CSV table of C-alpha atoms in Angstrom, one decimal:
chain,number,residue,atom,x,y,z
A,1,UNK,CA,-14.6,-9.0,-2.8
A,2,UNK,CA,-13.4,-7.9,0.7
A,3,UNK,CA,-13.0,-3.9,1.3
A,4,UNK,CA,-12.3,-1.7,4.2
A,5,UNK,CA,-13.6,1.1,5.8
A,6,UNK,CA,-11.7,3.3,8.6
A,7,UNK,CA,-13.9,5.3,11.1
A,8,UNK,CA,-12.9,7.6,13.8
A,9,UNK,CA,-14.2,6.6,17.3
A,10,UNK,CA,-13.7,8.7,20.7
A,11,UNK,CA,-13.3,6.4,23.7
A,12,UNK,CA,-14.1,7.5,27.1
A,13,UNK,CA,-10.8,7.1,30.1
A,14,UNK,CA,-12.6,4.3,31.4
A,15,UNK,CA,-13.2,2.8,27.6
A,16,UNK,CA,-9.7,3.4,27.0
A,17,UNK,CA,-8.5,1.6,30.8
A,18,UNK,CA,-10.5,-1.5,29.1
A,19,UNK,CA,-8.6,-1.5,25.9
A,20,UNK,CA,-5.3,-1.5,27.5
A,21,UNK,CA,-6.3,-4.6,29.3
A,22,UNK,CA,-7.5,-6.6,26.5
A,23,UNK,CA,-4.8,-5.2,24.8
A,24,UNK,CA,-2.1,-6.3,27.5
A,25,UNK,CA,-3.9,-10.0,27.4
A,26,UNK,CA,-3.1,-10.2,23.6
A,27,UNK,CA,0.1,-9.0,23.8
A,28,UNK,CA,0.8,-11.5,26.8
A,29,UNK,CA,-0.5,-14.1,23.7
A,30,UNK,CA,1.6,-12.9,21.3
A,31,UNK,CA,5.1,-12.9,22.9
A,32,UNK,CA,4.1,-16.6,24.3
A,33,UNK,CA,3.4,-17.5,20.6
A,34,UNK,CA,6.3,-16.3,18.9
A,35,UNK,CA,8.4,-17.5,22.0
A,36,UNK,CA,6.9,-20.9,21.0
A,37,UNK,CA,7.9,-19.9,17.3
A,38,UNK,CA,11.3,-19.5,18.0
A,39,UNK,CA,12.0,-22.1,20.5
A,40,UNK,CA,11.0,-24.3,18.2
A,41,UNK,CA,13.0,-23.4,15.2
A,42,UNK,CA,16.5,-22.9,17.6
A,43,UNK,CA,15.9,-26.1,19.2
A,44,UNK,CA,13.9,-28.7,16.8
A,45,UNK,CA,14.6,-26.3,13.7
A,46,UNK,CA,10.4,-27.2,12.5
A,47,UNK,CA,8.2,-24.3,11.9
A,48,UNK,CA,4.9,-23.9,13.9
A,49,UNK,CA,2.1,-23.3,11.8
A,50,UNK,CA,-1.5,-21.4,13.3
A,51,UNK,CA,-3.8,-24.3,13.9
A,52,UNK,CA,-1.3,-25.9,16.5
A,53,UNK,CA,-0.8,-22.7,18.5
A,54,UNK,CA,-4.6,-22.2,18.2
A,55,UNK,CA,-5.3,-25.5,19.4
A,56,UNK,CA,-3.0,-24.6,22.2
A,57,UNK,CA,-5.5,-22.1,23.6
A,58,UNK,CA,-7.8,-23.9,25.5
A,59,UNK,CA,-5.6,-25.3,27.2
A,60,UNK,CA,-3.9,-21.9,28.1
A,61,UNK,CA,-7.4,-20.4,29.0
A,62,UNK,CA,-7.7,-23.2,31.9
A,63,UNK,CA,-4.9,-22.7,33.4
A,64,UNK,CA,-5.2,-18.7,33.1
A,65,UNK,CA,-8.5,-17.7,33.8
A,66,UNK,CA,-7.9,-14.4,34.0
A,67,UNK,CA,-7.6,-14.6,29.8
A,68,UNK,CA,-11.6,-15.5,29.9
A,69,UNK,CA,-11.8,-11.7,29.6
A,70,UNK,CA,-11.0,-11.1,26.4
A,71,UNK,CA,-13.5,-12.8,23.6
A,72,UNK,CA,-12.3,-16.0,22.4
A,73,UNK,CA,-11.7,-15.1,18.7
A,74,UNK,CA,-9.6,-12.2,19.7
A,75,UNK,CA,-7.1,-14.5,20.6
A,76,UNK,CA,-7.2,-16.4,17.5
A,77,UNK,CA,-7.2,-13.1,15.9
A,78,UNK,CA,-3.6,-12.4,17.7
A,79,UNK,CA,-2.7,-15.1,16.6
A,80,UNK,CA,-3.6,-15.0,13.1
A,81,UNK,CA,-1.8,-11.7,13.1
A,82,UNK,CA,1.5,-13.7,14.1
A,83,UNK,CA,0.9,-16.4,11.6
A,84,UNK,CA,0.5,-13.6,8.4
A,85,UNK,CA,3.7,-11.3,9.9
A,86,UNK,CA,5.8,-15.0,9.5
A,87,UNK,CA,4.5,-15.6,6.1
A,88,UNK,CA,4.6,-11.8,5.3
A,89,UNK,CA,8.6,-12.2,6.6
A,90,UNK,CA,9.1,-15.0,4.0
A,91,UNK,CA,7.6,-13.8,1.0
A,92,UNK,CA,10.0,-10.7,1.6
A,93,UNK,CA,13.1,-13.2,2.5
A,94,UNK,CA,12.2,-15.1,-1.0
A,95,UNK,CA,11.9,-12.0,-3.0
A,96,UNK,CA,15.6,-11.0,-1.9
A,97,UNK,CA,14.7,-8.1,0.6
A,98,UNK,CA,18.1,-8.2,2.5
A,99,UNK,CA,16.3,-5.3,4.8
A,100,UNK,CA,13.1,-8.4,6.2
A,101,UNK,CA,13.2,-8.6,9.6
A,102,UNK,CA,10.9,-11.3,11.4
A,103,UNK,CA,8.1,-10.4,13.8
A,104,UNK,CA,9.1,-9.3,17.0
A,105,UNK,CA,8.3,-9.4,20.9
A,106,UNK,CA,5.9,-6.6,22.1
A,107,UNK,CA,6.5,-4.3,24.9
A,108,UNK,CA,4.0,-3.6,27.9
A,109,UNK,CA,3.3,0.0,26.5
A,110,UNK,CA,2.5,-1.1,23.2
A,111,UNK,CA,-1.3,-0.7,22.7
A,112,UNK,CA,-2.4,-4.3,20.5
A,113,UNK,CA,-4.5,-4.2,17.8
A,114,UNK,CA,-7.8,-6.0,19.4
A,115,UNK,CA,-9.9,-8.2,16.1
A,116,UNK,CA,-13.0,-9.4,16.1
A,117,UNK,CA,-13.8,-11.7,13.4
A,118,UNK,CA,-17.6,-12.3,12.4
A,119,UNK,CA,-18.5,-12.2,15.8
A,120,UNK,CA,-17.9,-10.4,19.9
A,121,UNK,CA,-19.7,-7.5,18.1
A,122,UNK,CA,-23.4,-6.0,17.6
A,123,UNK,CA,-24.5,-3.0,15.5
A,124,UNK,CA,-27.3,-1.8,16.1
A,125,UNK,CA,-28.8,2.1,15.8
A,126,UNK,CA,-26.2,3.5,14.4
A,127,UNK,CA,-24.2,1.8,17.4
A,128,UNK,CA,-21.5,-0.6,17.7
A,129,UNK,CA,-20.6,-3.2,20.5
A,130,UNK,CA,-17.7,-5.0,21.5
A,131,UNK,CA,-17.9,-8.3,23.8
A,132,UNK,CA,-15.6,-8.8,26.6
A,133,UNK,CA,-15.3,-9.0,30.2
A,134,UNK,CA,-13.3,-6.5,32.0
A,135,UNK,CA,-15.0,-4.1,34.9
A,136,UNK,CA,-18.6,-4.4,33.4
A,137,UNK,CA,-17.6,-1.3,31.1
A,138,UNK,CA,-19.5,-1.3,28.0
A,139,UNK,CA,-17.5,-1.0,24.7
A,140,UNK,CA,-19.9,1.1,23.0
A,141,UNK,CA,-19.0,3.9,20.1
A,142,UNK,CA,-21.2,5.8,17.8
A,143,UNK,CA,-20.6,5.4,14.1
A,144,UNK,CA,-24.0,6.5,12.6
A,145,UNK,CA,-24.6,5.1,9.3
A,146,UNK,CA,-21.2,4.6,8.3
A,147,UNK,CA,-21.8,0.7,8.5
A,148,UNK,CA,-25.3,0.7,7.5
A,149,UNK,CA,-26.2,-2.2,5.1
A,150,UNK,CA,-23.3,-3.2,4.9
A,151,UNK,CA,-22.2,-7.3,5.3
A,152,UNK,CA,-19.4,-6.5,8.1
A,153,UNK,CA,-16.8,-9.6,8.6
A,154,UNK,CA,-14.2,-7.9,11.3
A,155,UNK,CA,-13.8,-5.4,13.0
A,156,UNK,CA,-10.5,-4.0,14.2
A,157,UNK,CA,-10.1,-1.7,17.3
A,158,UNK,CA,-6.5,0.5,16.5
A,159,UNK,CA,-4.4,3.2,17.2
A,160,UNK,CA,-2.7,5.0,14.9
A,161,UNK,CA,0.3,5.4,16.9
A,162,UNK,CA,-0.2,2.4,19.2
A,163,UNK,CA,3.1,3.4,21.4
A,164,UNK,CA,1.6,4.6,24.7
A,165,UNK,CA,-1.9,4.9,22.5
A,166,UNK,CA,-0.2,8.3,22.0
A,167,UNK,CA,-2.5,8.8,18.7
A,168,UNK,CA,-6.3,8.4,17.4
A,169,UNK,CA,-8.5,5.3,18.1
A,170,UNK,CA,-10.2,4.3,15.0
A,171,UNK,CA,-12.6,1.1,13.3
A,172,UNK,CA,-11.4,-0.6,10.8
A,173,UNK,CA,-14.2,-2.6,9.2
A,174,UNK,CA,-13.9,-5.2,6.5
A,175,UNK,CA,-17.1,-6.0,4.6
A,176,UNK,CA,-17.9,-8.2,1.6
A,177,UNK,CA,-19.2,-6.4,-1.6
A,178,UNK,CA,-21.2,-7.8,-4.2
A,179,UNK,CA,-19.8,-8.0,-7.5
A,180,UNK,CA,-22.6,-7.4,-9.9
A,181,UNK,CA,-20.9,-6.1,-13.5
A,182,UNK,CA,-18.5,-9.1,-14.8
A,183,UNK,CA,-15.9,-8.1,-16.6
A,184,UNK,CA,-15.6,-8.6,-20.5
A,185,UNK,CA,-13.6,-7.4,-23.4
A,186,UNK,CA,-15.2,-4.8,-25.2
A,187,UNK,CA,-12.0,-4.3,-27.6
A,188,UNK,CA,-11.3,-1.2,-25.8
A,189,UNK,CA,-7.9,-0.4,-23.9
A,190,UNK,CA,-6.0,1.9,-21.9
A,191,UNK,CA,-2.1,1.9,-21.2
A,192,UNK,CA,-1.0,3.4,-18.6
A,193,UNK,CA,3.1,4.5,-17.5
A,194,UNK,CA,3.3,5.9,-13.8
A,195,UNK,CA,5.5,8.7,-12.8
A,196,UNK,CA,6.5,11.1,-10.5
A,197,UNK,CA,5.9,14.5,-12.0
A,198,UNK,CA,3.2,13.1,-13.7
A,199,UNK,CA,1.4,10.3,-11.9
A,200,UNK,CA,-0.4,9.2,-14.7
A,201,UNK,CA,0.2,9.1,-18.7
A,202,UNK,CA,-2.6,7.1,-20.5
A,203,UNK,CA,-3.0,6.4,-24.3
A,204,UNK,CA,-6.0,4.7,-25.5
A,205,UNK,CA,-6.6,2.6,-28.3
A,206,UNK,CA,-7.6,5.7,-30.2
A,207,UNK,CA,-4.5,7.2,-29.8
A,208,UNK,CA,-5.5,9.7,-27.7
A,209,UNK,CA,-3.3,11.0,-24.2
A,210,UNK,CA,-4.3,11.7,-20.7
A,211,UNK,CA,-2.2,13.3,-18.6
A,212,UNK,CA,-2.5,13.7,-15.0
A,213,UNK,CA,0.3,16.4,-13.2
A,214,UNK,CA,1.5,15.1,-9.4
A,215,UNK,CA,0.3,18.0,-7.0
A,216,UNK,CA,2.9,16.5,-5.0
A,217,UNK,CA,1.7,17.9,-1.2
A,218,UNK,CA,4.5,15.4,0.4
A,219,UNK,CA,7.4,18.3,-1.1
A,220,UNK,CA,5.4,21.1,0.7
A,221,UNK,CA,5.2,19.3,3.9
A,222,UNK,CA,9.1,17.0,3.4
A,223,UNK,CA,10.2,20.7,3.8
A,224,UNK,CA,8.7,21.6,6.6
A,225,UNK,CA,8.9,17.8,8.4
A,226,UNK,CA,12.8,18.1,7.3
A,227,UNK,CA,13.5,21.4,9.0
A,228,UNK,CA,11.4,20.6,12.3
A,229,UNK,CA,14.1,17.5,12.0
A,230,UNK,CA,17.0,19.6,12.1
A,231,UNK,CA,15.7,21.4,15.0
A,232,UNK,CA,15.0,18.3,17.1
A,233,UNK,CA,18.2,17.1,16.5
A,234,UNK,CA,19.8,20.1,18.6
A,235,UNK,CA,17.7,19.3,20.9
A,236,UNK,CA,18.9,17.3,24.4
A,237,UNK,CA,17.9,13.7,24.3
A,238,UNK,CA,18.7,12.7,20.5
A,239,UNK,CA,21.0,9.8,21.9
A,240,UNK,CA,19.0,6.6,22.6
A,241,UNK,CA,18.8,6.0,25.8
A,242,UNK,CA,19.2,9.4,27.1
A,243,UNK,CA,16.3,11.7,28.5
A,244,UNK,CA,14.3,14.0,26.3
A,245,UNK,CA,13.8,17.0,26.8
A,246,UNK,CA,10.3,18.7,26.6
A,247,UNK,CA,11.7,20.9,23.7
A,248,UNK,CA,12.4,17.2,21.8
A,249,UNK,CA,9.4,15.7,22.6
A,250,UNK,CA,7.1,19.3,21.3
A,251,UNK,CA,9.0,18.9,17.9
A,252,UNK,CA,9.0,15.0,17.3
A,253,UNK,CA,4.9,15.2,18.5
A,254,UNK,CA,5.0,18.2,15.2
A,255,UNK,CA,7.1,15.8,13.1
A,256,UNK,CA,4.6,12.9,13.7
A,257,UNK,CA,1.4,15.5,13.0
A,258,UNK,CA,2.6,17.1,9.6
A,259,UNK,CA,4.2,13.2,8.2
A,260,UNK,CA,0.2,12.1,9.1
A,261,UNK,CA,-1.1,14.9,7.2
A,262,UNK,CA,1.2,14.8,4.1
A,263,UNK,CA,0.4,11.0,4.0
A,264,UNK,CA,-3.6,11.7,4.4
A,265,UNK,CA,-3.1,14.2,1.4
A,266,UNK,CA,-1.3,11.9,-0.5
A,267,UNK,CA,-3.9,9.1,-0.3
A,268,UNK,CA,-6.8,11.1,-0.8
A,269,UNK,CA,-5.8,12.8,-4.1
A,270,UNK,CA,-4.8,8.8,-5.3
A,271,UNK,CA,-8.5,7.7,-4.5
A,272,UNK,CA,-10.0,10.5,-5.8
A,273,UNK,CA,-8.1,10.0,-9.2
A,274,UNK,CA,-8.1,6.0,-9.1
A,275,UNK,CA,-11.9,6.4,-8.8
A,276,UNK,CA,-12.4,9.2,-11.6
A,277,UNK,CA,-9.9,7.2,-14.0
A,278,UNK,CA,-11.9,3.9,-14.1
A,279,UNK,CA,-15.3,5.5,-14.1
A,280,UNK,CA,-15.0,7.8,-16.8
A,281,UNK,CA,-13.1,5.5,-19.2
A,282,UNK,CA,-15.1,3.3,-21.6
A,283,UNK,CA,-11.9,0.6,-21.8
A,284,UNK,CA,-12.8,-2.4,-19.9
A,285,UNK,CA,-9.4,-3.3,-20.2
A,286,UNK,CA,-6.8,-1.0,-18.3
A,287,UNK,CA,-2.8,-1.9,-18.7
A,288,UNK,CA,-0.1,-0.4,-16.5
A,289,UNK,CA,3.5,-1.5,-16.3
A,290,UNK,CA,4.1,-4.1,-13.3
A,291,UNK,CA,6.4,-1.8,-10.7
A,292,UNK,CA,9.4,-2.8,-9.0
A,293,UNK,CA,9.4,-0.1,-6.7
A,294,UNK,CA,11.8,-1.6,-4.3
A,295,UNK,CA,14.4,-2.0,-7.6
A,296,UNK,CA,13.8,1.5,-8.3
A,297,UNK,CA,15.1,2.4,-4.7
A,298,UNK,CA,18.6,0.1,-5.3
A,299,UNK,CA,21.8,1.9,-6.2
A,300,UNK,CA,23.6,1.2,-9.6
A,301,UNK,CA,25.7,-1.1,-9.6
A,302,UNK,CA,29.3,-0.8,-11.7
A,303,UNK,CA,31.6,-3.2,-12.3
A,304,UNK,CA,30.7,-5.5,-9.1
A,305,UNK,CA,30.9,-2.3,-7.0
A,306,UNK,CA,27.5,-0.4,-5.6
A,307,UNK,CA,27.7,3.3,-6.7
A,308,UNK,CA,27.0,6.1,-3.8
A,309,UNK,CA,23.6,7.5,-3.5
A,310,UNK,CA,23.4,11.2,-5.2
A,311,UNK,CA,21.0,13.9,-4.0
A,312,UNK,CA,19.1,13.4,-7.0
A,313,UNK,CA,18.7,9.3,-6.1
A,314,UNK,CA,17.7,10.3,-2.7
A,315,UNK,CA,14.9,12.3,-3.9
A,316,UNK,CA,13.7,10.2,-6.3
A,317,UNK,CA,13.6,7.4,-3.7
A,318,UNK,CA,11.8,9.6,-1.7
A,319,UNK,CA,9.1,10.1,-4.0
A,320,UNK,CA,8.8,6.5,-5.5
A,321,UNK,CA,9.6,4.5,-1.6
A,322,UNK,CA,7.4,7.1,0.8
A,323,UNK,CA,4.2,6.5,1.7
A,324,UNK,CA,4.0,3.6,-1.1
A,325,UNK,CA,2.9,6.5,-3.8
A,326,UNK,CA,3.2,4.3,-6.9
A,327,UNK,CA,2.5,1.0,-5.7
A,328,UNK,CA,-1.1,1.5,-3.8
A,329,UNK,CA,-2.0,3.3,-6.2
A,330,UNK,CA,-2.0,0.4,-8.7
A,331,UNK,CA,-3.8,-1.5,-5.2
A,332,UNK,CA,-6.5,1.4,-6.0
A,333,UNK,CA,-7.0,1.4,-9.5
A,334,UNK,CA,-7.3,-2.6,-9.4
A,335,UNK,CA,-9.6,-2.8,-6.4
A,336,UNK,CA,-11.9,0.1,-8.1
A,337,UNK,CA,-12.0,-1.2,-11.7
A,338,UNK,CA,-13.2,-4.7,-10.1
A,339,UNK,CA,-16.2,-3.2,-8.9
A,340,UNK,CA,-17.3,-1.7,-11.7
A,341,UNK,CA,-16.7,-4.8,-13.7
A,342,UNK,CA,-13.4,-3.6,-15.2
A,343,UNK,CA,-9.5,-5.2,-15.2
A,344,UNK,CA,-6.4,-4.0,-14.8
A,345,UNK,CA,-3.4,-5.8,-16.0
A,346,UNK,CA,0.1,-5.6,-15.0
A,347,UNK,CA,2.9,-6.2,-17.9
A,348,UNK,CA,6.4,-5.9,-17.8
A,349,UNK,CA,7.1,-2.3,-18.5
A,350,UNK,CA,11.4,-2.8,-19.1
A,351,UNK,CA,12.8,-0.8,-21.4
A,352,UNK,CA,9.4,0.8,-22.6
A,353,UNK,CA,10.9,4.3,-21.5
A,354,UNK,CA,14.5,3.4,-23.3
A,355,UNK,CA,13.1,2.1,-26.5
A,356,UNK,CA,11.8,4.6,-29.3
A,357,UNK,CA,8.1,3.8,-29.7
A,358,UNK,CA,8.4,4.2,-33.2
A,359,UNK,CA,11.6,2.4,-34.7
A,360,UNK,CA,12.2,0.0,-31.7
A,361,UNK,CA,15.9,1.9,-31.0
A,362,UNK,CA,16.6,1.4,-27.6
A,363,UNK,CA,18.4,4.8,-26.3
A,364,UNK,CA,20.0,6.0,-22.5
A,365,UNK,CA,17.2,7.7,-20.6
A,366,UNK,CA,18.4,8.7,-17.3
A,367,UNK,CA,15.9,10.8,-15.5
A,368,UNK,CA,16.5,14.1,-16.6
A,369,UNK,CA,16.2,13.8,-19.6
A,370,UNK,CA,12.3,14.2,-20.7
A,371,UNK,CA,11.7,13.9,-24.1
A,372,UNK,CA,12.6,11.0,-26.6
A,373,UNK,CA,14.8,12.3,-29.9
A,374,UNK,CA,15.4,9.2,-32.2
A,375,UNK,CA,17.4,8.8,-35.4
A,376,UNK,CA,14.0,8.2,-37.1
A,377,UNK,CA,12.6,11.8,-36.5
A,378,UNK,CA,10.8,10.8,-33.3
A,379,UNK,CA,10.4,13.6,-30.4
A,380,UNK,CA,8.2,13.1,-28.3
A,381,UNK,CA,7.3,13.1,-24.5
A,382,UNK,CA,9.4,10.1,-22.5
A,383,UNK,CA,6.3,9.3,-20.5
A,384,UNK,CA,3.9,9.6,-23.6
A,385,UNK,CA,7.0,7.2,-25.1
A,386,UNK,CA,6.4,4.7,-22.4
A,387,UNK,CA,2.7,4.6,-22.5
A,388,UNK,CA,2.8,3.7,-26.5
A,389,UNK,CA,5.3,1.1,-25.8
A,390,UNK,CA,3.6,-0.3,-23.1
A,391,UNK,CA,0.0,-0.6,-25.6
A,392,UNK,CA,2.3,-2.0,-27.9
A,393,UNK,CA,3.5,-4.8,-25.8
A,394,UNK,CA,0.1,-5.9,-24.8
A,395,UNK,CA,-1.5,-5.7,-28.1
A,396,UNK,CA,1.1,-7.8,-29.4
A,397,UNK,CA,1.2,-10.3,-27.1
A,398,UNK,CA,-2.7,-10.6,-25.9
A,399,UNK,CA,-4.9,-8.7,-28.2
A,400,UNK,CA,-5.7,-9.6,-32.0
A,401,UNK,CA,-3.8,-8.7,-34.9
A,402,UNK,CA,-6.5,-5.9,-35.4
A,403,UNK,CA,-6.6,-4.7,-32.8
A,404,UNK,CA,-2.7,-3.6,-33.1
A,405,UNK,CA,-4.0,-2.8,-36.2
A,406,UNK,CA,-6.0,-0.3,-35.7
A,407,UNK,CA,-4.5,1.3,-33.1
A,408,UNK,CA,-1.3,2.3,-35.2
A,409,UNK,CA,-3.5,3.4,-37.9
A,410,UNK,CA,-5.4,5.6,-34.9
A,411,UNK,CA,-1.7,6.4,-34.0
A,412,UNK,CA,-0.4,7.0,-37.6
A,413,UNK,CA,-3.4,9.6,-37.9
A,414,UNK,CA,-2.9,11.7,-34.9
A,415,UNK,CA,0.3,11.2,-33.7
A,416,UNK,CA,3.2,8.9,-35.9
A,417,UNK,CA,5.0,11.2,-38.6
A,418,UNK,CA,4.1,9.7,-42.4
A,419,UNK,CA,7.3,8.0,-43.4
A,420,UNK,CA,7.8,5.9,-40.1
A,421,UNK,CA,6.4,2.3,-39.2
A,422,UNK,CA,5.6,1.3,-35.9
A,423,UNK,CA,8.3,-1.7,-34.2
A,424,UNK,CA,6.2,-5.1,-33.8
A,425,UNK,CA,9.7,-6.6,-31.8
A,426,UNK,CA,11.9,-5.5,-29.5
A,427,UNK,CA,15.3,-4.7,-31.2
């Protein structure tokens, strides 16, 4: 298994005069290479795939010298990068993203992310350098022991806002990790629905809950990123094209700070849980419902026609679509219960908010409404609802009959009222 690590490095002017020349060499590579990709599509309508542009470089390197500068798998790198942004274009344009736009051309104050793949690097003392040839300037930054013992693969040098290297330089190292627990199934599962007041409603095979509330930083900081918006847009220089003034630029350089900071928050509070969720869980077997977030973002459509977007839509796209909230955190729980030997399996979670957990009734649940009241004398939480339903549907389809067994008995005892059986099929 492959993970990353992000560290913060602090080049010197000169450092930073070197990366912007390996940087405009790759760049130089990477508009000839998707020129190439183009031409050839307009004009012979074939694709070009990576080994043939890579195969293209030595060629290049003769007659440009001046590209001997940069390390020789930095290029492939670039090119690499190119070759997963085209396949990365695809899968979207195959999975009906009407919004996929492919790869494009890179301007001359655009700082390139520079990779160096297994090798062009040393670490050494808590010290890390980068090959290349430009002014005899060493590429040398200090990372401590923030790599140490670890098996190291590539190493990216990035910019966090790579427009006029306007933001912070940082490492991002990928490593191999052993995997030394295999998974197996101890009989022993969690369900889990996602949502946005809370991030995480989880019923075991017990038939106990656990809830987890969404501190939700990104609504302290939307309000204040939204208001420093409206004051930048009374600013001179909101038409493209047209000069900024310095009050514009002070605001959008705010805007960018605070969106960084509610996006740091955001992450670390879904590590922190990911990691405490799959540690302190005896289940070996973890199911959540398999996300469409991108569906959850589309307007309703009515008789052919697409409905307008309410205030109420808007913010629930805002919680679901920014910063990837539900969706990497699912990335994190996976990644993290791998480790430690665990699994986490995605099932399809439709209708397991609309259907009553208890008699199979499937009833309209539109978002505000938060608690499930059924014919059969069922109230209960709509995310608790879910999370049932969603155990259900697994243990029916993968687990053994006594296993669904036992968890409505464990469900019967603590939580079903006496009188009321448990749906085995979708009605």
């Amino acid at each position: 298994m492959q993970l990353a690590k992000k560290i913060r490095i602090y080049p010197t002017e000169e450092q930073v005069n070197v990366l912007w020349e390996l940087s405009d060499k790759c760049r130089v590579v990477y508009n000839f290479a998707l020129a190439d990709r183009k031409d050839a599509y307009n004009k012979e309508k074939r694709s070009v795939k990576y080994t043939e542009q890579q195969n293209k470089l030595p060629d290049f390197k003769k007659r440009n010298p001046e590209y001997n500068v940069v390390y020789s798998k930095t290029l492939q790198g670039i090119l690499k990068k190119l070759d997963s942004s085209y396949h990365s274009f695809f899968t979207h344009i195959k999975n009906g993203d009407k919004k996929a736009r492919p790869p494009n051309f890179k301007g001359r104050n655009y700082l390139m992310t520079i990779p160096y793949n297994q090798s062009g690097f040393k670490i050494e003392d808590g010290i890390i350098t980068f090959s290349h040839k430009v002014n005899n300037v060493p590429l040398s930054f200090e990372i401590g022991n923030l790599a140490e013992g670890l098996n190291v693969k590539q190493v990216e040098i990035v910019n966090d806002n790579p427009y006029k290297a306007r933001g912070k330089f940082f490492l991002c190292i990928a490593y191999d990790v052993d995997i030394e627990d295999t998974y197996f199934d101890n009989g022993i599962y969690q369900a889990i629905d996602l949502g946005i007041t809370k991030i995480v409603t989880a019923i075991n095979t017990e038939g106990k809950f656990f809830e987890v509330k969404t501190p939700r930083p990104d609504n302290y900081w939307n309000q204040k990123i939204d208001a420093a918006k409206s004051r930048r847009d009374h600013c001179i220089g909101v038409k493209k094209g047209s000069a900024k003034s310095r009050r514009f630029l002070r605001i959008a350089r705010a805007v960018t700070k605070m969106s960084k900071k509610k996006a740091n928050q955001v992450k670390d509070f879904q590590h922190k849980l990911s990691k405490t969720m799959v540690e302190n869980t005896r289940a070996n077997t973890i199911i959540v419902g398999d996300l469409d977030v991108k569906q959850m973002a589309q307007p309703k459509v009515k008789d052919g026609i697409k409905q307008k977007k309410t205030k109420q839509k808007k913010g629930l796209n805002r919680s679901t679509q920014g910063l990837g909230n539900l969706g990497r955190f699912v990335q994190f729980l996976t990644y993290k219960a791998e480790i430690i030997g665990k699994r986490i399996i995605r099932i399809d979670e439709k209708n397991t908010t609309k259907r009553c957990c208890y008699c199979g009734k499937k009833h309209d649940m539109p978002s505000w409404k938060r608690v499930m009241l059924c014919d059969c004398g069922n109230n209960i939480d709509r995310d608790r609802n879910s999370a049932i339903n969603i155990m259900i549907r697994y243990l029916l389809q993968n687990a053994l009959w006594t296993g669904y067994q036992q968890f409505v008995d464990n469900l019967r005892q603590y939580r079903l009222p006496d009188g009321i059986e448990v749906h085995t099929e979708a009605k």
